[in-house]
Amino acid sequence: MMNKKKAGDTDSSSSSSSSTTTTRLKYNTKERVCTTVPAIPTYRLDIGDLFSNSSDSKDKPNLDILKQHILLEGRLTEQAALRIIETGTTLLREEPTLLNIDTPLTICGDIHGQFYDLMKLFEIGGSPSDTRYLFLVPFWFHYISPIL
C-alpha cells in the first residue's frame, strides 16, 4: 500500500543544494486503504430485487436483502424507494393514532433517522417480531431512513 523511499535517497524536488535526505510516502491510489471494511455495493436494488411479486402492490419487500444492502450503504432505485414509501404509507394510514399497548414493552428514545442505531437497538433488545417497541419521536420531524 505504502512505499517509502530509502533513507539515503534525496528528494529530487528539493531546490537546495544541501545533502538533506527526506522520506516521502507513496500511496497506491488503486488499492483500498482499509480492506477490512466491506466495499459499498456498486448497484442499486430495484423492485425485482426486493419483491417476490413485483406486480402485486400488497407484496412486502424482502427485509433481509434490504437490511443487508442498506447496512453496506447500498442504494435503491427511485422506483424501489417509492414502492416502499407508498406501501408503508398505506400501512401506516390504516393504523389507529392512539394505541393501548400491553407490557412488557421496550421504550426507545429518538434515533434521529439513524438506520445503524435502529439495527443496534434490535440487536440488543431483540427482533421486532419477538419484542414490543415504542419509539419516542418528535412529531414535527419526518425521518425516512428508519422507514426504508
mmCIF file of C-alpha atoms in Angstrom:
data_model
loop_
_atom_site.group_PDB
_atom_site.id
_atom_site.type_symbol
_atom_site.label_atom_id
_atom_site.label_comp_id
_atom_site.label_asym_id
_atom_site.label_seq_id
_atom_site.Cartn_x
_atom_site.Cartn_y
_atom_site.Cartn_z
ATOM 1 C CA MET A 1 0.000 0.000 0.000
ATOM 2 C CA MET A 2 2.668 2.497 1.030
ATOM 3 C CA ASN A 3 6.198 2.589 -0.320
ATOM 4 C CA LYS A 4 8.877 4.591 1.481
ATOM 5 C CA LYS A 5 11.932 5.934 -0.265
ATOM 6 C CA LYS A 6 15.143 4.604 1.183
ATOM 7 C CA ALA A 7 16.747 6.735 3.861
ATOM 8 C CA GLY A 8 19.730 7.691 1.677
ATOM 9 C CA ASP A 9 17.646 8.800 -1.315
ATOM 10 C CA THR A 10 17.492 12.525 -1.865
ATOM 11 C CA ASP A 11 14.340 14.331 -2.779
ATOM 12 C CA SER A 12 14.747 15.402 -6.399
ATOM 13 C CA SER A 13 12.210 18.195 -5.941
ATOM 14 C CA SER A 14 14.397 19.886 -3.345
ATOM 15 C CA SER A 15 15.757 23.209 -4.584
ATOM 16 C CA SER A 16 18.586 23.468 -2.070
ATOM 17 C CA SER A 17 21.993 22.037 -2.823
ATOM 18 C CA SER A 18 22.369 20.571 0.655
ATOM 19 C CA SER A 19 22.552 16.846 1.043
ATOM 20 C CA THR A 20 19.489 16.565 3.267
ATOM 21 C CA THR A 21 17.587 13.359 2.934
ATOM 22 C CA THR A 22 13.857 13.073 3.093
ATOM 23 C CA THR A 23 11.491 10.189 3.288
ATOM 24 C CA ARG A 24 8.479 10.542 1.039
ATOM 25 C CA LEU A 25 5.491 8.264 1.241
ATOM 26 C CA LYS A 26 3.936 6.966 -1.947
ATOM 27 C CA TYR A 27 0.347 5.805 -1.868
ATOM 28 C CA ASN A 28 -1.253 3.355 -4.234
ATOM 29 C CA THR A 29 -4.474 5.047 -5.306
ATOM 30 C CA LYS A 30 -5.891 1.921 -6.928
ATOM 31 C CA GLU A 31 -5.928 -0.103 -3.717
ATOM 32 C CA ARG A 32 -8.431 0.320 -0.865
ATOM 33 C CA VAL A 33 -6.974 1.896 2.269
ATOM 34 C CA CYS A 34 -8.948 -0.275 4.662
ATOM 35 C CA THR A 35 -9.533 -3.741 3.274
ATOM 36 C CA THR A 36 -11.332 -4.996 6.395
ATOM 37 C CA VAL A 37 -14.385 -2.824 5.698
ATOM 38 C CA PRO A 38 -16.719 -4.256 3.039
ATOM 39 C CA ALA A 39 -16.915 -2.276 -0.168
ATOM 40 C CA ILE A 40 -20.083 -0.265 -0.807
ATOM 41 C CA PRO A 41 -22.356 -2.041 -3.310
ATOM 42 C CA THR A 42 -21.992 -0.562 -6.784
ATOM 43 C CA TYR A 43 -25.540 -1.436 -7.826
ATOM 44 C CA ARG A 44 -28.924 -0.110 -6.725
ATOM 45 C CA LEU A 45 -31.591 -2.539 -5.550
ATOM 46 C CA ASP A 46 -34.620 -2.489 -7.824
ATOM 47 C CA ILE A 47 -38.216 -3.606 -7.270
ATOM 48 C CA GLY A 48 -37.438 -7.050 -8.725
ATOM 49 C CA ASP A 49 -34.573 -7.500 -6.227
ATOM 50 C CA LEU A 50 -36.773 -6.701 -3.224
ATOM 51 C CA PHE A 51 -40.228 -8.043 -4.013
ATOM 52 C CA SER A 52 -41.077 -11.653 -4.868
ATOM 53 C CA ASN A 53 -44.087 -10.500 -6.905
ATOM 54 C CA SER A 54 -43.212 -7.046 -8.205
ATOM 55 C CA SER A 55 -46.637 -6.596 -9.838
ATOM 56 C CA ASP A 56 -48.538 -7.158 -6.551
ATOM 57 C CA SER A 57 -48.827 -3.809 -4.737
ATOM 58 C CA LYS A 58 -49.535 -5.601 -1.418
ATOM 59 C CA ASP A 59 -46.342 -7.688 -1.647
ATOM 60 C CA LYS A 60 -43.857 -6.848 1.121
ATOM 61 C CA PRO A 61 -40.133 -6.330 0.455
ATOM 62 C CA ASN A 62 -37.583 -8.954 1.475
ATOM 63 C CA LEU A 63 -36.336 -7.334 4.686
ATOM 64 C CA ASP A 64 -33.178 -9.449 4.936
ATOM 65 C CA ILE A 65 -31.977 -8.335 1.495
ATOM 66 C CA LEU A 66 -32.981 -4.707 2.133
ATOM 67 C CA LYS A 67 -31.369 -4.560 5.592
ATOM 68 C CA GLN A 68 -28.075 -6.069 4.431
ATOM 69 C CA HIS A 69 -27.892 -3.766 1.411
ATOM 70 C CA ILE A 70 -28.529 -0.631 3.487
ATOM 71 C CA LEU A 71 -26.075 -1.724 6.205
ATOM 72 C CA LEU A 72 -23.428 -1.852 3.472
ATOM 73 C CA GLU A 73 -24.500 1.705 2.494
ATOM 74 C CA GLY A 74 -26.123 0.452 -0.695
ATOM 75 C CA ARG A 75 -28.734 2.487 -2.529
ATOM 76 C CA LEU A 76 -32.150 1.816 -4.048
ATOM 77 C CA THR A 77 -33.572 2.773 -7.394
ATOM 78 C CA GLU A 78 -36.126 5.559 -7.263
ATOM 79 C CA GLN A 79 -38.890 3.088 -8.199
ATOM 80 C CA ALA A 80 -37.957 0.708 -5.351
ATOM 81 C CA ALA A 81 -37.780 3.541 -2.799
ATOM 82 C CA LEU A 82 -41.139 4.938 -3.928
ATOM 83 C CA ARG A 83 -42.730 1.476 -3.768
ATOM 84 C CA ILE A 84 -41.532 1.032 -0.169
ATOM 85 C CA ILE A 85 -42.728 4.532 0.779
ATOM 86 C CA GLU A 86 -46.145 4.020 -0.843
ATOM 87 C CA THR A 87 -46.607 0.585 0.758
ATOM 88 C CA GLY A 88 -45.502 1.909 4.153
ATOM 89 C CA THR A 89 -47.745 4.962 3.867
ATOM 90 C CA THR A 90 -50.769 2.781 3.095
ATOM 91 C CA LEU A 91 -49.974 0.505 6.029
ATOM 92 C CA LEU A 92 -49.432 3.370 8.491
ATOM 93 C CA ARG A 93 -52.636 5.155 7.429
ATOM 94 C CA GLU A 94 -54.610 2.052 8.401
ATOM 95 C CA GLU A 95 -53.169 2.145 11.931
ATOM 96 C CA PRO A 96 -55.036 3.971 14.711
ATOM 97 C CA THR A 97 -53.468 7.144 16.096
ATOM 98 C CA LEU A 98 -53.804 6.003 19.708
ATOM 99 C CA LEU A 99 -52.839 2.524 20.852
ATOM 100 C CA ASN A 100 -53.252 0.672 24.119
ATOM 101 C CA ILE A 101 -50.014 -1.284 24.369
ATOM 102 C CA ASP A 102 -49.548 -4.277 26.627
ATOM 103 C CA THR A 103 -46.397 -4.848 28.638
ATOM 104 C CA PRO A 104 -43.642 -5.960 28.520
ATOM 105 C CA LEU A 105 -42.551 -3.095 26.341
ATOM 106 C CA THR A 106 -39.179 -1.653 25.303
ATOM 107 C CA ILE A 107 -39.261 2.152 25.140
ATOM 108 C CA CYS A 108 -36.676 3.777 22.866
ATOM 109 C CA GLY A 109 -35.691 7.406 22.513
ATOM 110 C CA ASP A 110 -35.485 9.258 19.223
ATOM 111 C CA ILE A 111 -32.867 7.743 16.921
ATOM 112 C CA HIS A 112 -32.864 10.791 14.594
ATOM 113 C CA GLY A 113 -33.289 8.676 11.487
ATOM 114 C CA GLN A 114 -30.098 6.675 12.079
ATOM 115 C CA PHE A 115 -30.510 3.235 10.499
ATOM 116 C CA TYR A 116 -27.421 1.820 12.259
ATOM 117 C CA ASP A 117 -28.794 2.911 15.643
ATOM 118 C CA LEU A 118 -32.089 1.196 14.831
ATOM 119 C CA MET A 119 -30.263 -2.026 13.926
ATOM 120 C CA LYS A 120 -28.224 -1.829 17.165
ATOM 121 C CA LEU A 121 -31.440 -1.407 19.177
ATOM 122 C CA PHE A 122 -32.860 -4.530 17.562
ATOM 123 C CA GLU A 123 -29.577 -6.399 18.129
ATOM 124 C CA ILE A 124 -29.590 -5.548 21.841
ATOM 125 C CA GLY A 125 -33.323 -5.542 22.541
ATOM 126 C CA GLY A 126 -34.386 -8.363 20.249
ATOM 127 C CA SER A 127 -36.132 -8.706 16.934
ATOM 128 C CA PRO A 128 -39.306 -6.621 16.479
ATOM 129 C CA SER A 129 -41.150 -9.870 15.767
ATOM 130 C CA ASP A 130 -40.303 -11.013 19.329
ATOM 131 C CA THR A 131 -40.066 -7.703 21.244
ATOM 132 C CA ARG A 132 -42.648 -4.934 21.509
ATOM 133 C CA TYR A 133 -41.103 -1.481 20.916
ATOM 134 C CA LEU A 134 -42.337 2.054 21.499
ATOM 135 C CA PHE A 135 -40.281 4.779 19.803
ATOM 136 C CA LEU A 136 -40.433 8.289 21.229
ATOM 137 C CA VAL A 137 -40.106 10.512 18.166
ATOM 138 C CA PRO A 138 -40.821 14.246 17.917
ATOM 139 C CA PHE A 139 -43.916 14.536 15.735
ATOM 140 C CA TRP A 140 -42.580 17.556 13.828
ATOM 141 C CA PHE A 141 -39.621 15.639 12.347
ATOM 142 C CA HIS A 142 -40.131 13.309 9.423
ATOM 143 C CA TYR A 143 -37.407 10.720 9.072
ATOM 144 C CA ILE A 144 -37.317 8.467 6.062
ATOM 145 C CA SER A 145 -34.263 6.255 6.786
ATOM 146 C CA PRO A 146 -35.849 4.103 9.526
ATOM 147 C CA ILE A 147 -38.885 3.528 7.306
ATOM 148 C CA LEU A 148 -36.743 2.464 4.339
#
